[in-house]
Amino acid sequence: MTYPSQNNPVAGYGWIKKGESYTIPSNTGRNRLNINGAFSIETMNSLVRYDKTINSHSTIELFKQIEAAHPKANDIYVICDNARYYRSTLIKDCLKGSTITLVFLPPYSPHLNLIERYWKFFKKKILYGIYYETLMTEKFQMIQSSSNIWNCRHYNNFHKLKKQMVKIYSI
């Protein structure tokens, strides 16, 4: 089972002593880094893509990556939200003859989507409180960090989450 999703930025927070100020460097909001990814509950691995925009075409490329990552799989179930591009004709045509089957979550239920918990973890451990001078620096750092994301103490938290999701989805 794979859980794809796009990622949106989250503002950080912190404490500062009264009367003191702290300058937080930031970039202009003109450049965007769109992250699209999938998380496998069976292998605990993630696939992360960085695209100019998240649409049917970029999603098809993500699906190709998912299939390439699981070449021996007879069936791949992709649990996804109700983004319009998942229901596009282009996606439907692409999935004909594919091992991927889309399973749609009920509307407004991000709590059921495992990738949303992954993104929260990703933002907290990789994005939060770090200034990237350029967009390419940010992209490079995230690629490096996401490949090492499981080398931390939170790996066990995802195994607990996996057990819960197995019960919910009866894998």
XYZ file of N, CA and C in Angstrom:
513
model
N 0.828 -1.170 0.000
C 0.000 0.000 0.000
C 0.874 1.234 0.000
N 0.499 2.197 -0.793
C 1.274 3.418 -0.902
C 0.345 4.594 -0.701
N 0.858 5.631 -0.068
C 0.071 6.808 0.253
C 0.714 8.025 -0.396
N 0.235 8.477 -1.563
C 0.846 9.645 -2.187
C 0.234 10.938 -1.671
N 0.974 12.010 -1.781
C 0.469 13.313 -1.360
C 1.408 14.393 -1.834
N 0.892 15.612 -1.914
C 1.760 16.759 -2.143
C 2.041 17.386 -0.796
N 3.035 18.248 -0.735
C 3.434 18.851 0.534
C 3.275 20.358 0.462
N 2.739 20.942 1.494
C 2.577 22.387 1.578
C 3.371 22.920 2.760
N 3.903 24.157 2.643
C 4.732 24.701 3.723
C 3.937 25.002 4.990
N 4.633 24.948 6.114
C 4.033 25.253 7.412
C 4.906 26.278 8.109
N 4.280 27.286 8.681
C 5.033 28.307 9.409
C 5.550 27.730 10.718
N 6.742 28.162 11.118
C 7.332 27.702 12.363
C 6.942 28.605 13.526
N 7.431 28.281 14.701
C 7.153 29.073 15.892
C 8.312 28.908 16.856
N 8.354 29.740 17.879
C 9.409 29.638 18.876
C 9.203 30.640 19.995
N 10.043 30.555 21.020
C 9.962 31.441 22.174
C 11.145 32.398 22.160
N 10.868 33.643 22.492
C 11.904 34.671 22.589
C 11.673 35.415 23.895
N 12.750 35.726 24.610
C 12.615 36.465 25.860
C 11.993 37.829 25.604
N 11.191 38.266 26.548
C 10.509 39.543 26.445
C 11.538 40.662 26.285
N 11.281 41.558 25.327
C 12.168 42.684 25.078
C 13.278 42.391 24.080
N 13.464 41.132 23.723
C 14.484 40.769 22.745
C 13.827 40.522 21.393
N 14.619 40.636 20.347
C 14.105 40.329 19.014
C 15.028 39.314 18.358
N 14.485 38.613 17.418
C 15.247 37.593 16.714
C 14.867 37.669 15.245
N 15.855 37.828 14.393
C 15.612 37.906 12.959
C 15.680 36.506 12.366
N 14.657 36.172 11.645
C 14.604 34.874 10.981
C 14.786 35.110 9.485
N 15.898 34.651 8.916
C 16.091 34.846 7.483
C 15.058 34.046 6.696
N 14.633 34.599 5.586
C 13.664 33.893 4.753
C 13.861 34.284 3.296
N 13.338 33.470 2.426
C 13.390 33.734 0.995
C 12.113 34.432 0.567
N 12.116 34.923 -0.657
C 10.884 35.491 -1.187
C 9.905 34.349 -1.404
N 8.656 34.658 -1.481
C 7.652 33.628 -1.716
C 7.447 33.334 -3.187
N 8.298 33.893 -4.043
C 8.106 33.733 -5.485
C 8.516 32.356 -6.006
N 9.465 31.736 -5.363
C 9.890 30.401 -5.783
C 9.197 29.358 -4.926
N 8.760 28.300 -5.581
C 8.084 27.213 -4.872
C 8.841 25.926 -5.086
N 8.792 25.105 -4.108
C 9.329 23.756 -4.233
C 8.171 22.810 -3.955
N 7.646 22.206 -5.008
C 6.524 21.287 -4.875
C 7.050 19.882 -4.648
N 6.581 19.276 -3.595
C 7.024 17.933 -3.238
C 5.839 16.985 -3.369
N 6.046 15.925 -4.110
C 5.024 14.905 -4.285
C 5.671 13.584 -3.896
N 4.992 12.796 -3.114
C 5.638 11.576 -2.663
C 4.672 10.472 -2.323
N 5.255 9.321 -2.051
C 4.483 8.147 -1.654
C 5.255 7.424 -0.560
N 4.513 6.793 0.322
C 5.095 6.082 1.457
C 4.551 4.661 1.463
N 5.433 3.683 1.480
C 5.017 2.282 1.486
C 4.914 1.782 2.919
N 3.745 1.337 3.290
C 3.545 0.832 4.647
C 4.252 -0.511 4.843
N 4.438 -1.267 3.776
C 5.076 -2.581 3.896
C 6.583 -2.479 4.068
N 7.226 -1.633 3.271
C 8.688 -1.534 3.321
C 9.179 -0.377 4.170
N 8.286 0.527 4.554
C 8.622 1.735 5.316
C 9.543 2.659 4.514
N 9.507 2.549 3.195
C 10.303 3.410 2.326
C 9.425 4.494 1.729
N 10.059 5.595 1.366
C 9.323 6.683 0.735
C 9.935 6.996 -0.618
N 9.104 7.477 -1.516
C 9.536 8.012 -2.801
C 9.156 9.480 -2.785
N 10.091 10.339 -3.077
C 9.824 11.774 -3.044
C 10.253 12.382 -4.368
N 9.359 13.161 -4.972
C 9.642 13.861 -6.234
C 9.541 15.363 -6.005
N 10.325 16.094 -6.765
C 10.298 17.555 -6.729
C 9.910 18.020 -8.121
N 8.692 18.525 -8.263
C 8.172 18.920 -9.566
C 7.831 20.404 -9.590
N 7.787 20.971 -10.812
C 7.401 22.382 -10.949
C 5.968 22.579 -10.488
N 5.134 21.612 -10.786
C 3.741 21.662 -10.359
C 3.259 20.230 -10.114
N 2.276 20.106 -9.261
C 1.692 18.794 -8.997
C 0.412 18.715 -9.819
N 0.413 17.825 -10.815
C -0.743 17.666 -11.692
C -0.794 16.219 -12.174
N -1.614 15.947 -13.168
C -1.742 14.580 -13.679
C -0.421 14.043 -14.211
N 0.331 14.878 -14.927
C 1.594 14.430 -15.519
C 2.621 14.058 -14.444
N 2.772 14.917 -13.437
C 3.738 14.614 -12.372
C 3.282 13.406 -11.551
N 1.986 13.243 -11.402
C 1.449 12.098 -10.668
C 1.694 10.798 -11.434
N 1.571 10.842 -12.748
C 1.876 9.662 -13.567
C 3.341 9.271 -13.395
N 4.220 10.262 -13.358
C 5.646 9.981 -13.143
C 5.868 9.351 -11.764
N 5.143 9.835 -10.765
C 5.228 9.236 -9.427
C 4.755 7.785 -9.463
N 3.659 7.529 -10.158
C 3.145 6.163 -10.270
C 4.158 5.249 -10.961
N 4.846 5.766 -11.979
C 5.886 4.975 -12.652
C 7.006 4.625 -11.674
N 7.370 5.589 -10.825
C 8.399 5.333 -9.809
C 7.931 4.271 -8.819
N 6.668 4.347 -8.433
C 6.113 3.370 -7.490
C 6.178 1.971 -8.095
N 5.749 1.839 -9.353
C 5.801 0.528 -10.011
C 7.237 0.031 -10.159
N 8.156 0.929 -10.473
C 9.564 0.540 -10.615
C 10.153 0.088 -9.278
N 9.674 0.670 -8.194
C 10.160 0.299 -6.859
C 9.612 -1.051 -6.397
N 8.528 -1.505 -7.018
C 7.892 -2.778 -6.649
C 7.665 -3.621 -7.906
N 8.747 -4.023 -8.586
C 8.602 -4.715 -9.877
C 7.932 -6.089 -9.788
N 8.009 -6.750 -8.644
C 7.434 -8.094 -8.507
C 6.002 -8.077 -7.984
N 5.487 -6.901 -7.673
C 4.143 -6.806 -7.096
C 3.078 -7.093 -8.154
N 2.116 -7.908 -7.786
C 0.977 -8.157 -8.671
C -0.039 -7.035 -8.570
N -0.223 -6.532 -7.354
C -1.171 -5.450 -7.103
C -0.522 -4.425 -6.187
N -0.686 -3.169 -6.537
C -0.228 -2.064 -5.692
C -1.444 -1.186 -5.437
N -1.795 -1.033 -4.174
C -2.926 -0.188 -3.814
C -2.395 1.162 -3.364
N -2.845 2.193 -4.045
C -2.427 3.555 -3.727
C -3.599 4.248 -3.042
N -3.412 4.545 -1.757
C -4.437 5.236 -0.980
C -4.222 6.726 -1.210
N -5.230 7.413 -1.717
C -5.030 8.828 -2.035
C -6.236 9.669 -1.626
N -5.974 10.970 -1.533
C -7.049 11.897 -1.201
C -7.857 12.181 -2.471
N -8.691 13.173 -2.433
C -9.585 13.442 -3.552
C -9.126 14.600 -4.429
N -7.815 14.757 -4.578
C -7.301 15.791 -5.474
C -7.809 15.507 -6.892
N -8.124 16.570 -7.627
C -8.740 16.403 -8.948
C -7.878 15.605 -9.913
N -6.567 15.786 -9.822
C -5.717 15.102 -10.798
C -5.753 13.584 -10.638
N -6.098 13.053 -9.471
C -6.205 11.601 -9.312
C -7.385 11.031 -10.096
N -8.371 11.856 -10.364
C -9.573 11.400 -11.063
C -9.586 11.807 -12.537
N -8.472 12.336 -13.019
C -8.423 12.818 -14.403
C -8.439 11.654 -15.394
N -8.867 11.947 -16.610
C -8.887 10.955 -17.679
C -7.478 10.470 -17.977
N -6.522 11.371 -17.923
C -5.124 11.023 -18.172
C -4.640 9.949 -17.186
N -4.971 10.129 -15.912
C -4.588 9.148 -14.885
C -5.310 7.823 -15.129
N -6.606 7.892 -15.399
C -7.381 6.663 -15.636
C -6.815 5.877 -16.812
N -6.469 6.588 -17.896
C -5.890 5.926 -19.068
C -4.532 5.314 -18.746
N -3.736 6.024 -17.966
C -2.403 5.546 -17.585
C -2.480 4.276 -16.740
N -3.486 4.191 -15.901
C -3.593 3.056 -14.974
C -4.213 1.803 -15.601
N -4.730 1.925 -16.835
C -5.252 0.738 -17.519
C -4.083 -0.204 -17.791
N -4.192 -1.425 -17.332
C -3.114 -2.390 -17.513
C -1.982 -2.236 -16.510
N -2.138 -1.342 -15.564
C -1.121 -1.105 -14.540
C -1.382 -1.998 -13.332
N -0.363 -2.186 -12.512
C -0.548 -2.934 -11.263
C -1.129 -2.044 -10.167
N -1.229 -0.753 -10.451
C -1.714 0.208 -9.451
C -3.229 0.314 -9.489
N -3.824 0.250 -8.305
C -5.250 0.498 -8.121
C -5.383 1.642 -7.128
N -6.152 2.655 -7.497
C -6.359 3.791 -6.597
C -7.498 3.489 -5.635
N -7.277 3.812 -4.371
C -8.298 3.691 -3.331
C -8.456 5.085 -2.743
N -9.641 5.654 -2.874
C -9.864 7.029 -2.441
C -10.366 7.083 -1.002
N -9.770 7.970 -0.244
C -10.215 8.218 1.126
C -11.485 9.060 1.097
N -12.263 9.030 2.166
C -13.418 9.922 2.234
C -12.946 11.383 2.218
N -13.785 12.295 1.734
C -13.394 13.713 1.728
C -13.071 14.208 3.142
N -12.134 15.116 3.214
C -11.739 15.779 4.469
C -11.330 14.780 5.559
N -10.491 13.835 5.199
C -10.038 12.857 6.194
C -8.522 12.652 6.126
N -7.745 13.722 6.281
C -6.287 13.567 6.222
C -5.743 12.680 7.341
N -6.491 12.544 8.436
C -6.044 11.700 9.545
C -5.954 10.220 9.148
N -6.625 9.835 8.074
C -6.565 8.456 7.599
C -5.419 8.220 6.619
N -4.776 9.293 6.177
C -3.742 9.190 5.160
C -2.364 9.167 5.813
N -1.681 8.027 5.733
C -0.384 7.850 6.369
C 0.652 8.849 5.866
N 0.588 9.226 4.596
C 1.585 10.162 4.063
C 1.484 11.519 4.752
N 0.310 11.888 5.225
C 0.172 13.165 5.936
C 0.979 13.139 7.229
N 1.001 12.007 7.889
C 1.824 11.878 9.102
C 3.298 11.896 8.742
N 3.648 11.295 7.609
C 5.036 11.341 7.126
C 5.444 12.782 6.836
N 4.560 13.556 6.155
C 4.884 14.954 5.838
C 5.071 15.764 7.119
N 4.244 15.521 8.114
C 4.382 16.234 9.390
C 5.753 15.953 9.998
N 6.141 14.697 9.996
C 7.444 14.287 10.503
C 8.560 14.902 9.656
N 8.399 14.851 8.342
C 9.369 15.398 7.391
C 9.577 16.892 7.643
N 8.492 17.633 7.782
C 8.578 19.078 8.022
C 9.282 19.371 9.340
N 8.909 18.620 10.372
C 9.473 18.866 11.697
C 10.968 18.579 11.735
N 11.391 17.491 11.114
C 12.788 17.067 11.191
C 13.675 17.672 10.107
N 13.102 18.055 8.969
C 13.924 18.498 7.846
C 13.716 19.966 7.502
N 12.488 20.440 7.514
C 12.215 21.802 7.067
C 12.216 22.840 8.178
N 11.675 22.479 9.330
C 11.429 23.453 10.377
C 12.709 24.083 10.912
N 12.723 25.400 10.960
C 13.811 26.146 11.583
C 15.110 26.178 10.802
N 15.082 25.806 9.534
C 16.302 25.817 8.726
C 16.124 26.799 7.576
N 17.112 27.668 7.403
C 17.097 28.630 6.304
C 17.925 28.079 5.153
N 17.333 28.014 3.985
C 18.031 27.588 2.780
C 18.236 28.818 1.904
N 19.498 29.102 1.592
C 19.821 30.325 0.862
C 19.184 30.350 -0.525
N 19.187 29.224 -1.196
C 18.567 29.149 -2.519
C 17.638 27.947 -2.568
N 16.776 27.966 -3.549
C 15.838 26.867 -3.724
C 16.576 25.562 -4.034
N 17.641 25.637 -4.815
C 18.403 24.433 -5.140
C 19.101 23.872 -3.900
N 19.590 24.758 -3.034
C 20.201 24.309 -1.779
C 19.158 23.587 -0.941
N 17.966 24.166 -0.881
C 16.869 23.560 -0.123
C 16.539 22.178 -0.683
N 16.435 22.098 -1.998
C 16.099 20.832 -2.639
C 17.171 19.780 -2.345
N 18.431 20.152 -2.489
C 19.527 19.220 -2.236
C 19.511 18.741 -0.790
N 19.335 19.680 0.150
C 19.327 19.311 1.563
C 18.172 18.365 1.881
N 17.020 18.624 1.275
C 15.869 17.764 1.539
C 16.073 16.372 0.969
N 16.689 16.292 -0.205
C 16.962 14.977 -0.789
C 17.902 14.198 0.123
N 18.953 14.859 0.591
C 19.904 14.213 1.492
C 19.211 13.776 2.783
N 18.417 14.669 3.347
C 17.758 14.385 4.623
C 16.697 13.309 4.490
N 15.915 13.365 3.399
C 14.845 12.380 3.256
C 15.410 10.982 3.051
N 16.595 10.889 2.427
C 17.190 9.563 2.254
C 17.702 9.012 3.579
N 17.972 9.889 4.543
C 18.466 9.452 5.849
C 17.412 9.576 6.948
N 16.172 9.843 6.565
C 15.139 10.164 7.551
C 14.911 9.022 8.542
N 15.119 7.789 8.121
C 14.841 6.661 9.004
C 16.012 6.323 9.910
N 17.135 7.023 9.768
C 18.283 6.788 10.647
C 18.149 7.581 11.935
N 16.947 7.734 12.413
C 16.726 8.520 13.626
C 15.818 7.750 14.577
N 15.624 8.299 15.736
C 14.886 7.599 16.787
C 13.403 7.435 16.478
N 12.868 8.159 15.487
C 11.439 8.100 15.190
C 11.056 6.914 14.315
N 12.034 6.126 13.916
C 11.750 4.951 13.092
C 10.729 4.043 13.775
N 10.872 3.845 15.084
C 9.941 2.977 15.826
C 8.528 3.530 15.846
N 8.389 4.864 15.836
C 7.052 5.458 15.817
C 6.290 5.042 14.563
N 7.000 4.943 13.437
C 6.324 4.549 12.212
C 5.984 3.062 12.215
N 6.744 2.251 12.919
C 6.369 0.839 13.044
C 5.092 0.701 13.866
N 4.937 1.508 14.901
C 3.695 1.508 15.680
C 2.535 1.960 14.799
N 2.790 3.009 14.018
C 1.769 3.520 13.113
C 1.410 2.468 12.066
N 2.402 1.749 11.596
C 2.162 0.691 10.611
C 1.200 -0.351 11.175
N 1.412 -0.761 12.418
C 0.532 -1.751 13.039
C -0.903 -1.242 13.100
N -1.062 0.045 13.434
C -2.401 0.630 13.490
C -3.043 0.637 12.106
N -2.258 1.017 11.085
C -2.803 1.110 9.738
C -3.145 -0.274 9.189
N -2.373 -1.286 9.553
C -2.678 -2.649 9.120
C -4.042 -3.063 9.663
N -4.328 -2.703 10.913
C -5.635 -3.014 11.497
C -6.748 -2.282 10.754
N -6.514 -1.007 10.452
C -7.542 -0.195 9.797
C -7.829 -0.703 8.388
N -6.766 -0.962 7.612
C -6.937 -1.321 6.207
C -6.920 -2.824 5.953
N -6.739 -3.638 6.993
C -6.738 -5.103 6.874
C -5.849 -5.574 5.739
N -4.578 -5.207 5.832
C -3.621 -5.583 4.782
C -3.319 -7.063 4.893
